[in-house]
mmCIF file of N, CA and C in Angstrom:
data_model
loop_
_atom_site.group_PDB
_atom_site.id
_atom_site.type_symbol
_atom_site.label_atom_id
_atom_site.label_comp_id
_atom_site.label_asym_id
_atom_site.label_seq_id
_atom_site.Cartn_x
_atom_site.Cartn_y
_atom_site.Cartn_z
ATOM 1 N N MET A 1 3.748 20.068 21.028
ATOM 2 C CA MET A 1 4.234 19.053 21.954
ATOM 3 C C MET A 1 4.066 17.677 21.317
ATOM 4 N N VAL A 2 5.036 16.834 21.523
ATOM 5 C CA VAL A 2 4.997 15.469 21.023
ATOM 6 C C VAL A 2 4.087 14.654 21.943
ATOM 7 N N VAL A 3 3.311 13.754 21.356
ATOM 8 C CA VAL A 3 2.359 12.949 22.127
ATOM 9 C C VAL A 3 3.071 12.185 23.232
ATOM 10 N N GLY A 4 4.247 11.647 22.926
ATOM 11 C CA GLY A 4 4.991 10.887 23.931
ATOM 12 C C GLY A 4 5.346 11.730 25.143
ATOM 13 N N ASP A 5 5.753 12.982 24.909
ATOM 14 C CA ASP A 5 6.069 13.875 26.038
ATOM 15 C C ASP A 5 4.829 14.109 26.898
ATOM 16 N N ARG A 6 3.697 14.314 26.235
ATOM 17 C CA ARG A 6 2.447 14.558 26.962
ATOM 18 C C ARG A 6 2.039 13.322 27.757
ATOM 19 N N LEU A 7 2.211 12.128 27.180
ATOM 20 C CA LEU A 7 1.883 10.894 27.899
ATOM 21 C C LEU A 7 2.746 10.753 29.149
ATOM 22 N N ARG A 8 4.052 11.015 29.006
ATOM 23 C CA ARG A 8 4.952 10.918 30.156
ATOM 24 C C ARG A 8 4.546 11.926 31.239
ATOM 25 N N GLN A 9 4.239 13.155 30.796
ATOM 26 C CA GLN A 9 3.853 14.201 31.739
ATOM 27 C C GLN A 9 2.596 13.795 32.525
ATOM 28 N N LEU A 10 1.586 13.305 31.833
ATOM 29 C CA LEU A 10 0.347 12.897 32.500
ATOM 30 C C LEU A 10 0.586 11.700 33.413
ATOM 31 N N ARG A 11 1.390 10.757 32.955
ATOM 32 C CA ARG A 11 1.690 9.565 33.762
ATOM 33 C C ARG A 11 2.402 9.953 35.049
ATOM 34 N N GLU A 12 3.379 10.854 34.918
ATOM 35 C CA GLU A 12 4.124 11.274 36.115
ATOM 36 C C GLU A 12 3.260 12.097 37.059
ATOM 37 N N GLN A 13 2.340 12.904 36.523
ATOM 38 C CA GLN A 13 1.423 13.682 37.367
ATOM 39 C C GLN A 13 0.554 12.757 38.218
ATOM 40 N N LYS A 14 0.236 11.599 37.676
ATOM 41 C CA LYS A 14 -0.618 10.638 38.384
ATOM 42 C C LYS A 14 0.207 9.641 39.189
ATOM 43 N N ASN A 15 1.520 9.875 39.285
ATOM 44 C CA ASN A 15 2.436 9.003 40.021
ATOM 45 C C ASN A 15 2.313 7.539 39.585
ATOM 46 N N MET A 16 2.268 7.346 38.276
ATOM 47 C CA MET A 16 2.170 6.006 37.726
ATOM 48 C C MET A 16 3.473 5.655 37.036
ATOM 49 N N SER A 17 3.788 4.366 37.032
ATOM 50 C CA SER A 17 4.979 3.898 36.322
ATOM 51 C C SER A 17 4.564 3.358 34.957
ATOM 52 N N GLN A 18 5.557 3.086 34.128
ATOM 53 C CA GLN A 18 5.256 2.474 32.833
ATOM 54 C C GLN A 18 4.666 1.081 33.042
ATOM 55 N N GLY A 19 5.055 0.428 34.117
ATOM 56 C CA GLY A 19 4.489 -0.886 34.456
ATOM 57 C C GLY A 19 2.999 -0.784 34.766
ATOM 58 N N ASP A 20 2.604 0.311 35.447
ATOM 59 C CA ASP A 20 1.180 0.515 35.732
ATOM 60 C C ASP A 20 0.394 0.678 34.427
ATOM 61 N N ILE A 21 0.967 1.413 33.487
ATOM 62 C CA ILE A 21 0.325 1.610 32.182
ATOM 63 C C ILE A 21 0.233 0.271 31.450
ATOM 64 N N GLU A 22 1.302 -0.519 31.560
ATOM 65 C CA GLU A 22 1.312 -1.835 30.926
ATOM 66 C C GLU A 22 0.171 -2.697 31.461
ATOM 67 N N GLU A 23 -0.020 -2.693 32.753
ATOM 68 C CA GLU A 23 -1.084 -3.496 33.375
ATOM 69 C C GLU A 23 -2.471 -3.017 32.954
ATOM 70 N N ARG A 24 -2.656 -1.707 32.888
ATOM 71 C CA ARG A 24 -3.979 -1.155 32.578
ATOM 72 C C ARG A 24 -4.339 -1.228 31.101
ATOM 73 N N THR A 25 -3.325 -1.221 30.222
ATOM 74 C CA THR A 25 -3.612 -1.187 28.786
ATOM 75 C C THR A 25 -3.383 -2.522 28.089
ATOM 76 N N GLY A 26 -2.518 -3.343 28.658
ATOM 77 C CA GLY A 26 -2.139 -4.580 27.978
ATOM 78 C C GLY A 26 -1.013 -4.356 26.976
ATOM 79 N N LEU A 27 -0.530 -3.118 26.901
ATOM 80 C CA LEU A 27 0.588 -2.800 26.012
ATOM 81 C C LEU A 27 1.890 -3.114 26.737
ATOM 82 N N LEU A 28 2.874 -3.581 26.013
ATOM 83 C CA LEU A 28 4.154 -3.903 26.640
ATOM 84 C C LEU A 28 4.846 -2.640 27.150
ATOM 85 N N ARG A 29 5.566 -2.786 28.252
ATOM 86 C CA ARG A 29 6.279 -1.663 28.852
ATOM 87 C C ARG A 29 7.297 -1.069 27.879
ATOM 88 N N CYS A 30 7.933 -1.923 27.085
ATOM 89 C CA CYS A 30 8.915 -1.412 26.120
ATOM 90 C C CYS A 30 8.216 -0.569 25.047
ATOM 91 N N TYR A 31 6.953 -0.920 24.701
ATOM 92 C CA TYR A 31 6.198 -0.115 23.739
ATOM 93 C C TYR A 31 5.850 1.241 24.348
ATOM 94 N N VAL A 32 5.425 1.235 25.603
ATOM 95 C CA VAL A 32 5.111 2.494 26.298
ATOM 96 C C VAL A 32 6.337 3.390 26.307
ATOM 97 N N SER A 33 7.497 2.801 26.579
ATOM 98 C CA SER A 33 8.747 3.561 26.588
ATOM 99 C C SER A 33 9.053 4.131 25.208
ATOM 100 N N ARG A 34 8.854 3.326 24.161
ATOM 101 C CA ARG A 34 9.133 3.794 22.800
ATOM 102 C C ARG A 34 8.217 4.960 22.432
ATOM 103 N N VAL A 35 6.960 4.913 22.864
ATOM 104 C CA VAL A 35 6.026 6.008 22.578
ATOM 105 C C VAL A 35 6.470 7.261 23.331
ATOM 106 N N GLU A 36 6.774 7.112 24.628
ATOM 107 C CA GLU A 36 7.166 8.269 25.437
ATOM 108 C C GLU A 36 8.456 8.914 24.948
ATOM 109 N N ASN A 37 9.344 8.130 24.371
ATOM 110 C CA ASN A 37 10.612 8.665 23.882
ATOM 111 C C ASN A 37 10.548 9.122 22.428
ATOM 112 N N GLY A 38 9.365 9.044 21.826
ATOM 113 C CA GLY A 38 9.181 9.549 20.476
ATOM 114 C C GLY A 38 9.667 8.634 19.376
ATOM 115 N N HIS A 39 9.922 7.365 19.695
ATOM 116 C CA HIS A 39 10.385 6.421 18.678
ATOM 117 C C HIS A 39 9.219 5.797 17.911
ATOM 118 N N THR A 40 8.021 5.855 18.491
ATOM 119 C CA THR A 40 6.837 5.265 17.888
ATOM 120 C C THR A 40 5.676 6.230 18.028
ATOM 121 N N VAL A 41 4.867 6.329 16.988
ATOM 122 C CA VAL A 41 3.657 7.147 17.041
ATOM 123 C C VAL A 41 2.472 6.195 17.185
ATOM 124 N N PRO A 42 1.736 6.295 18.286
ATOM 125 C CA PRO A 42 0.635 5.349 18.504
ATOM 126 C C PRO A 42 -0.566 5.633 17.606
ATOM 127 N N ALA A 43 -1.315 4.581 17.315
ATOM 128 C CA ALA A 43 -2.556 4.707 16.555
ATOM 129 C C ALA A 43 -3.641 5.285 17.471
ATOM 130 N N ILE A 44 -4.751 5.691 16.879
ATOM 131 C CA ILE A 44 -5.857 6.271 17.647
ATOM 132 C C ILE A 44 -6.369 5.282 18.695
ATOM 133 N N ASP A 45 -6.506 4.006 18.313
ATOM 134 C CA ASP A 45 -6.978 2.997 19.273
ATOM 135 C C ASP A 45 -6.043 2.905 20.472
ATOM 136 N N THR A 46 -4.759 2.997 20.210
ATOM 137 C CA THR A 46 -3.769 2.934 21.289
ATOM 138 C C THR A 46 -3.856 4.175 22.169
ATOM 139 N N LEU A 47 -4.078 5.333 21.558
ATOM 140 C CA LEU A 47 -4.247 6.552 22.351
ATOM 141 C C LEU A 47 -5.469 6.435 23.268
ATOM 142 N N GLU A 48 -6.522 5.796 22.777
ATOM 143 C CA GLU A 48 -7.706 5.575 23.614
ATOM 144 C C GLU A 48 -7.352 4.718 24.819
ATOM 145 N N LYS A 49 -6.527 3.696 24.616
ATOM 146 C CA LYS A 49 -6.093 2.842 25.731
ATOM 147 C C LYS A 49 -5.297 3.657 26.750
ATOM 148 N N PHE A 50 -4.393 4.503 26.243
ATOM 149 C CA PHE A 50 -3.608 5.347 27.143
ATOM 150 C C PHE A 50 -4.531 6.273 27.937
ATOM 151 N N ALA A 51 -5.503 6.879 27.279
ATOM 152 C CA ALA A 51 -6.413 7.810 27.946
ATOM 153 C C ALA A 51 -7.209 7.098 29.040
ATOM 154 N N ARG A 52 -7.697 5.892 28.744
ATOM 155 C CA ARG A 52 -8.438 5.130 29.769
ATOM 156 C C ARG A 52 -7.525 4.766 30.941
ATOM 157 N N ALA A 53 -6.297 4.352 30.631
ATOM 158 C CA ALA A 53 -5.358 3.973 31.690
ATOM 159 C C ALA A 53 -5.012 5.161 32.581
ATOM 160 N N LEU A 54 -4.891 6.341 31.982
ATOM 161 C CA LEU A 54 -4.546 7.547 32.737
ATOM 162 C C LEU A 54 -5.780 8.236 33.320
ATOM 163 N N GLU A 55 -6.952 7.720 32.973
ATOM 164 C CA GLU A 55 -8.230 8.267 33.450
ATOM 165 C C GLU A 55 -8.377 9.745 33.105
ATOM 166 N N VAL A 56 -8.100 10.059 31.831
ATOM 167 C CA VAL A 56 -8.252 11.422 31.329
ATOM 168 C C VAL A 56 -9.009 11.362 30.003
ATOM 169 N N PRO A 57 -9.695 12.445 29.636
ATOM 170 C CA PRO A 57 -10.301 12.478 28.305
ATOM 171 C C PRO A 57 -9.208 12.452 27.236
ATOM 172 N N MET A 58 -9.517 11.870 26.112
ATOM 173 C CA MET A 58 -8.497 11.676 25.077
ATOM 174 C C MET A 58 -7.904 12.987 24.570
ATOM 175 N N TYR A 59 -8.698 14.060 24.554
ATOM 176 C CA TYR A 59 -8.159 15.321 24.037
ATOM 177 C C TYR A 59 -6.967 15.799 24.852
ATOM 178 N N GLN A 60 -6.886 15.412 26.132
ATOM 179 C CA GLN A 60 -5.771 15.867 26.972
ATOM 180 C C GLN A 60 -4.434 15.276 26.532
ATOM 181 N N LEU A 61 -4.479 14.183 25.787
ATOM 182 C CA LEU A 61 -3.231 13.612 25.271
ATOM 183 C C LEU A 61 -2.650 14.474 24.156
ATOM 184 N N LEU A 62 -3.501 15.279 23.528
ATOM 185 C CA LEU A 62 -3.082 16.072 22.381
ATOM 186 C C LEU A 62 -3.104 17.571 22.644
ATOM 187 N N TYR A 63 -3.570 17.985 23.810
ATOM 188 C CA TYR A 63 -3.804 19.399 24.094
ATOM 189 C C TYR A 63 -2.991 19.826 25.297
ATOM 190 N N GLU A 64 -2.247 20.932 25.150
ATOM 191 C CA GLU A 64 -1.381 21.408 26.223
ATOM 192 C C GLU A 64 -2.039 22.453 27.126
ATOM 193 N N GLY A 65 -3.060 23.129 26.641
ATOM 194 C CA GLY A 65 -3.642 24.256 27.355
ATOM 195 C C GLY A 65 -4.384 23.873 28.621
ATOM 196 N N GLU A 66 -4.781 24.900 29.342
ATOM 197 C CA GLU A 66 -5.564 24.707 30.552
ATOM 198 C C GLU A 66 -7.042 24.634 30.202
ATOM 199 N N GLY A 67 -7.781 23.812 30.887
ATOM 200 C CA GLY A 67 -9.216 23.722 30.663
ATOM 201 C C GLY A 67 -9.543 22.996 29.364
ATOM 202 N N ILE A 68 -10.809 22.999 29.049
ATOM 203 C CA ILE A 68 -11.293 22.325 27.843
ATOM 204 C C ILE A 68 -11.086 23.246 26.647
ATOM 205 N N PRO A 69 -10.542 22.715 25.540
ATOM 206 C CA PRO A 69 -10.341 23.574 24.365
ATOM 207 C C PRO A 69 -11.676 23.982 23.761
ATOM 208 N N LYS A 70 -11.696 25.172 23.193
ATOM 209 C CA LYS A 70 -12.902 25.649 22.524
ATOM 210 C C LYS A 70 -13.057 24.925 21.196
ATOM 211 N N ILE A 71 -14.278 24.565 20.872
ATOM 212 C CA ILE A 71 -14.549 23.888 19.614
ATOM 213 C C ILE A 71 -14.595 24.937 18.511
ATOM 214 N N PRO A 72 -13.799 24.757 17.453
ATOM 215 C CA PRO A 72 -13.799 25.751 16.379
ATOM 216 C C PRO A 72 -15.111 25.724 15.611
ATOM 217 N N GLN A 73 -15.470 26.881 15.069
ATOM 218 C CA GLN A 73 -16.675 26.978 14.253
ATOM 219 C C GLN A 73 -16.417 26.278 12.917
ATOM 220 N N PRO A 74 -17.397 25.533 12.426
ATOM 221 C CA PRO A 74 -17.195 24.879 11.136
ATOM 222 C C PRO A 74 -17.076 25.905 10.016
ATOM 223 N N LEU A 75 -16.365 25.522 8.975
ATOM 224 C CA LEU A 75 -16.202 26.417 7.840
ATOM 225 C C LEU A 75 -17.540 26.642 7.157
ATOM 226 N N LYS A 76 -17.750 27.866 6.697
ATOM 227 C CA LYS A 76 -18.988 28.191 6.012
ATOM 228 C C LYS A 76 -18.955 27.566 4.624
ATOM 229 N N ARG A 77 -20.002 26.848 4.293
ATOM 230 C CA ARG A 77 -20.090 26.221 2.980
ATOM 231 C C ARG A 77 -20.578 27.228 1.961
ATOM 232 N N LYS A 78 -20.128 27.076 0.745
ATOM 233 C CA LYS A 78 -20.567 27.958 -0.321
ATOM 234 C C LYS A 78 -21.979 27.560 -0.753
ATOM 235 N N THR A 79 -22.770 28.549 -1.075
ATOM 236 C CA THR A 79 -24.109 28.280 -1.580
ATOM 237 C C THR A 79 -24.009 27.914 -3.059
ATOM 238 N N THR A 80 -25.104 27.405 -3.598
ATOM 239 C CA THR A 80 -25.128 27.048 -5.008
ATOM 240 C C THR A 80 -24.831 28.258 -5.869
ATOM 241 N N ARG A 81 -25.327 29.395 -5.460
ATOM 242 C CA ARG A 81 -25.115 30.622 -6.227
ATOM 243 C C ARG A 81 -23.627 30.979 -6.283
ATOM 244 N N GLU A 82 -22.912 30.750 -5.186
ATOM 245 C CA GLU A 82 -21.486 31.062 -5.145
ATOM 246 C C GLU A 82 -20.662 30.083 -5.986
ATOM 247 N N VAL A 83 -21.153 28.860 -6.132
ATOM 248 C CA VAL A 83 -20.414 27.838 -6.847
ATOM 249 C C VAL A 83 -20.603 27.961 -8.363
ATOM 250 N N LEU A 84 -21.758 28.424 -8.811
ATOM 251 C CA LEU A 84 -22.053 28.506 -10.236
ATOM 252 C C LEU A 84 -21.141 29.499 -10.941
ATOM 253 N N TRP A 85 -20.663 29.104 -12.121
ATOM 254 C CA TRP A 85 -19.804 29.973 -12.901
ATOM 255 C C TRP A 85 -20.613 31.180 -13.360
ATOM 256 N N GLY A 86 -20.028 32.338 -13.222
ATOM 257 C CA GLY A 86 -20.672 33.558 -13.691
ATOM 258 C C GLY A 86 -21.575 34.211 -12.670
ATOM 259 N N SER A 87 -21.585 33.688 -11.450
ATOM 260 C CA SER A 87 -22.480 34.263 -10.445
ATOM 261 C C SER A 87 -21.859 35.440 -9.701
ATOM 262 N N SER A 88 -20.539 35.621 -9.812
ATOM 263 C CA SER A 88 -19.916 36.754 -9.118
ATOM 264 C C SER A 88 -18.551 37.070 -9.725
ATOM 265 N N GLY A 89 -18.047 38.250 -9.386
ATOM 266 C CA GLY A 89 -16.699 38.659 -9.756
ATOM 267 C C GLY A 89 -16.490 38.822 -11.252
ATOM 268 N N LYS A 90 -15.264 38.518 -11.685
ATOM 269 C CA LYS A 90 -14.884 38.673 -13.093
ATOM 270 C C LYS A 90 -15.742 37.795 -14.003
ATOM 271 N N GLU A 91 -16.099 36.613 -13.472
ATOM 272 C CA GLU A 91 -16.906 35.700 -14.269
ATOM 273 C C GLU A 91 -18.268 36.308 -14.604
ATOM 274 N N ALA A 92 -18.847 37.021 -13.664
ATOM 275 C CA ALA A 92 -20.143 37.654 -13.904
ATOM 276 C C ALA A 92 -20.025 38.707 -15.009
ATOM 277 N N GLY A 93 -18.945 39.484 -14.998
ATOM 278 C CA GLY A 93 -18.721 40.481 -16.044
ATOM 279 C C GLY A 93 -18.549 39.835 -17.409
ATOM 280 N N MET A 94 -17.797 38.715 -17.430
ATOM 281 C CA MET A 94 -17.585 38.007 -18.689
ATOM 282 C C MET A 94 -18.903 37.437 -19.217
ATOM 283 N N LEU A 95 -19.722 36.892 -18.312
ATOM 284 C CA LEU A 95 -21.016 36.345 -18.715
ATOM 285 C C LEU A 95 -21.917 37.446 -19.290
ATOM 286 N N THR A 96 -21.873 38.620 -18.703
ATOM 287 C CA THR A 96 -22.662 39.746 -19.218
ATOM 288 C C THR A 96 -22.218 40.100 -20.636
ATOM 289 N N LYS A 97 -20.902 40.102 -20.866
ATOM 290 C CA LYS A 97 -20.391 40.384 -22.214
ATOM 291 C C LYS A 97 -20.835 39.308 -23.197
ATOM 292 N N PHE A 98 -20.772 38.022 -22.777
ATOM 293 C CA PHE A 98 -21.232 36.939 -23.652
ATOM 294 C C PHE A 98 -22.706 37.131 -24.027
ATOM 295 N N ARG A 99 -23.521 37.464 -23.044
ATOM 296 C CA ARG A 99 -24.954 37.668 -23.307
ATOM 297 C C ARG A 99 -25.159 38.775 -24.339
ATOM 298 N N ARG A 100 -24.447 39.866 -24.137
ATOM 299 C CA ARG A 100 -24.594 40.996 -25.053
ATOM 300 C C ARG A 100 -24.168 40.608 -26.474
ATOM 301 N N LEU A 101 -23.031 39.916 -26.575
ATOM 302 C CA LEU A 101 -22.530 39.518 -27.887
ATOM 303 C C LEU A 101 -23.443 38.477 -28.550
ATOM 304 N N PHE A 102 -23.942 37.523 -27.762
ATOM 305 C CA PHE A 102 -24.849 36.523 -28.317
ATOM 306 C C PHE A 102 -26.139 37.170 -28.826
ATOM 307 N N SER A 103 -26.601 38.191 -28.140
ATOM 308 C CA SER A 103 -27.837 38.851 -28.580
ATOM 309 C C SER A 103 -27.634 39.600 -29.899
ATOM 310 N N GLN A 104 -26.408 39.992 -30.202
ATOM 311 C CA GLN A 104 -26.118 40.716 -31.445
ATOM 312 C C GLN A 104 -25.829 39.773 -32.617
ATOM 313 N N MET A 105 -25.643 38.475 -32.341
ATOM 314 C CA MET A 105 -25.313 37.516 -33.388
ATOM 315 C C MET A 105 -26.551 37.134 -34.196
ATOM 316 N N GLU A 106 -26.285 36.720 -35.410
ATOM 317 C CA GLU A 106 -27.349 36.141 -36.234
ATOM 318 C C GLU A 106 -27.701 34.779 -35.634
ATOM 319 N N ASP A 107 -28.941 34.368 -35.807
ATOM 320 C CA ASP A 107 -29.432 33.123 -35.228
ATOM 321 C C ASP A 107 -28.614 31.921 -35.719
ATOM 322 N N GLU A 108 -28.264 31.887 -36.977
ATOM 323 C CA GLU A 108 -27.498 30.781 -37.550
ATOM 324 C C GLU A 108 -26.091 30.715 -36.951
ATOM 325 N N ASP A 109 -25.439 31.848 -36.755
ATOM 326 C CA ASP A 109 -24.103 31.890 -36.159
ATOM 327 C C ASP A 109 -24.141 31.431 -34.695
ATOM 328 N N ARG A 110 -25.175 31.853 -33.976
ATOM 329 C CA ARG A 110 -25.318 31.467 -32.566
ATOM 330 C C ARG A 110 -25.487 29.959 -32.448
ATOM 331 N N ARG A 111 -26.319 29.363 -33.330
ATOM 332 C CA ARG A 111 -26.523 27.911 -33.316
ATOM 333 C C ARG A 111 -25.210 27.179 -33.618
ATOM 334 N N LEU A 112 -24.453 27.678 -34.577
ATOM 335 C CA LEU A 112 -23.173 27.073 -34.923
ATOM 336 C C LEU A 112 -22.205 27.130 -33.734
ATOM 337 N N LEU A 113 -22.127 28.250 -33.101
ATOM 338 C CA LEU A 113 -21.236 28.413 -31.944
ATOM 339 C C LEU A 113 -21.634 27.473 -30.803
ATOM 340 N N LEU A 114 -22.924 27.374 -30.515
ATOM 341 C CA LEU A 114 -23.392 26.484 -29.453
ATOM 342 C C LEU A 114 -23.147 25.017 -29.820
ATOM 343 N N TYR A 115 -23.298 24.680 -31.103
ATOM 344 C CA TYR A 115 -23.032 23.315 -31.565
ATOM 345 C C TYR A 115 -21.557 22.963 -31.351
ATOM 346 N N ILE A 116 -20.667 23.866 -31.688
ATOM 347 C CA ILE A 116 -19.229 23.639 -31.503
ATOM 348 C C ILE A 116 -18.902 23.503 -30.013
ATOM 349 N N ALA A 117 -19.525 24.335 -29.174
ATOM 350 C CA ALA A 117 -19.286 24.263 -27.725
ATOM 351 C C ALA A 117 -19.749 22.915 -27.173
ATOM 352 N N GLN A 118 -20.887 22.410 -27.656
ATOM 353 C CA GLN A 118 -21.372 21.102 -27.208
ATOM 354 C C GLN A 118 -20.402 19.995 -27.606
ATOM 355 N N LYS A 119 -19.910 20.040 -28.835
ATOM 356 C CA LYS A 119 -18.950 19.040 -29.309
ATOM 357 C C LYS A 119 -17.667 19.066 -28.474
ATOM 358 N N MET A 120 -17.188 20.265 -28.166
ATOM 359 C CA MET A 120 -15.981 20.406 -27.348
ATOM 360 C C MET A 120 -16.209 19.850 -25.944
ATOM 361 N N HIS A 121 -17.385 20.107 -25.402
ATOM 362 C CA HIS A 121 -17.708 19.617 -24.064
ATOM 363 C C HIS A 121 -17.749 18.092 -24.052
ATOM 364 N N LYS A 122 -18.416 17.494 -25.053
ATOM 365 C CA LYS A 122 -18.486 16.033 -25.123
ATOM 366 C C LYS A 122 -17.111 15.401 -25.299
ATOM 367 N N ALA A 123 -16.252 16.039 -26.045
ATOM 368 C CA ALA A 123 -14.893 15.521 -26.265
ATOM 369 C C ALA A 123 -14.068 15.609 -24.983
ATOM 370 N N ALA A 124 -14.311 16.624 -24.176
ATOM 371 C CA ALA A 124 -13.540 16.811 -22.937
ATOM 372 C C ALA A 124 -14.068 15.962 -21.794
ATOM 373 N N THR A 125 -15.334 15.540 -21.861
ATOM 374 C CA THR A 125 -15.948 14.757 -20.786
ATOM 375 C C THR A 125 -15.747 13.276 -21.066
ATOM 376 N N PRO A 126 -15.183 12.523 -20.105
ATOM 377 C CA PRO A 126 -14.934 11.087 -20.317
ATOM 378 C C PRO A 126 -16.199 10.265 -20.358
#
């Protein structure tokens, strides 16, 4: 539903005119008309004015359903373990292979490989 349609619906339910909204909000009647007809999208501050003028909670300007909407559960955040590379999935298998291969390398070759990896990392990091 478009916000303007919802504003008109609530205004008419309360038997109010656009002039009544103008008096209660300080917004011009032509602006109220433009919002209701979908020509203008009001800012949040303006929606607050409309909600106060209509004596309704602000969510009712944006919500079509009956009653109070249910608050959604927040998204589950990933733990540090889930974010670290190699902690799960294909990456974990690859890390296991790297460990096995590094353990089979000569100490001098391993140092050379790690030195090259450090240089590549420094070059890639700004």
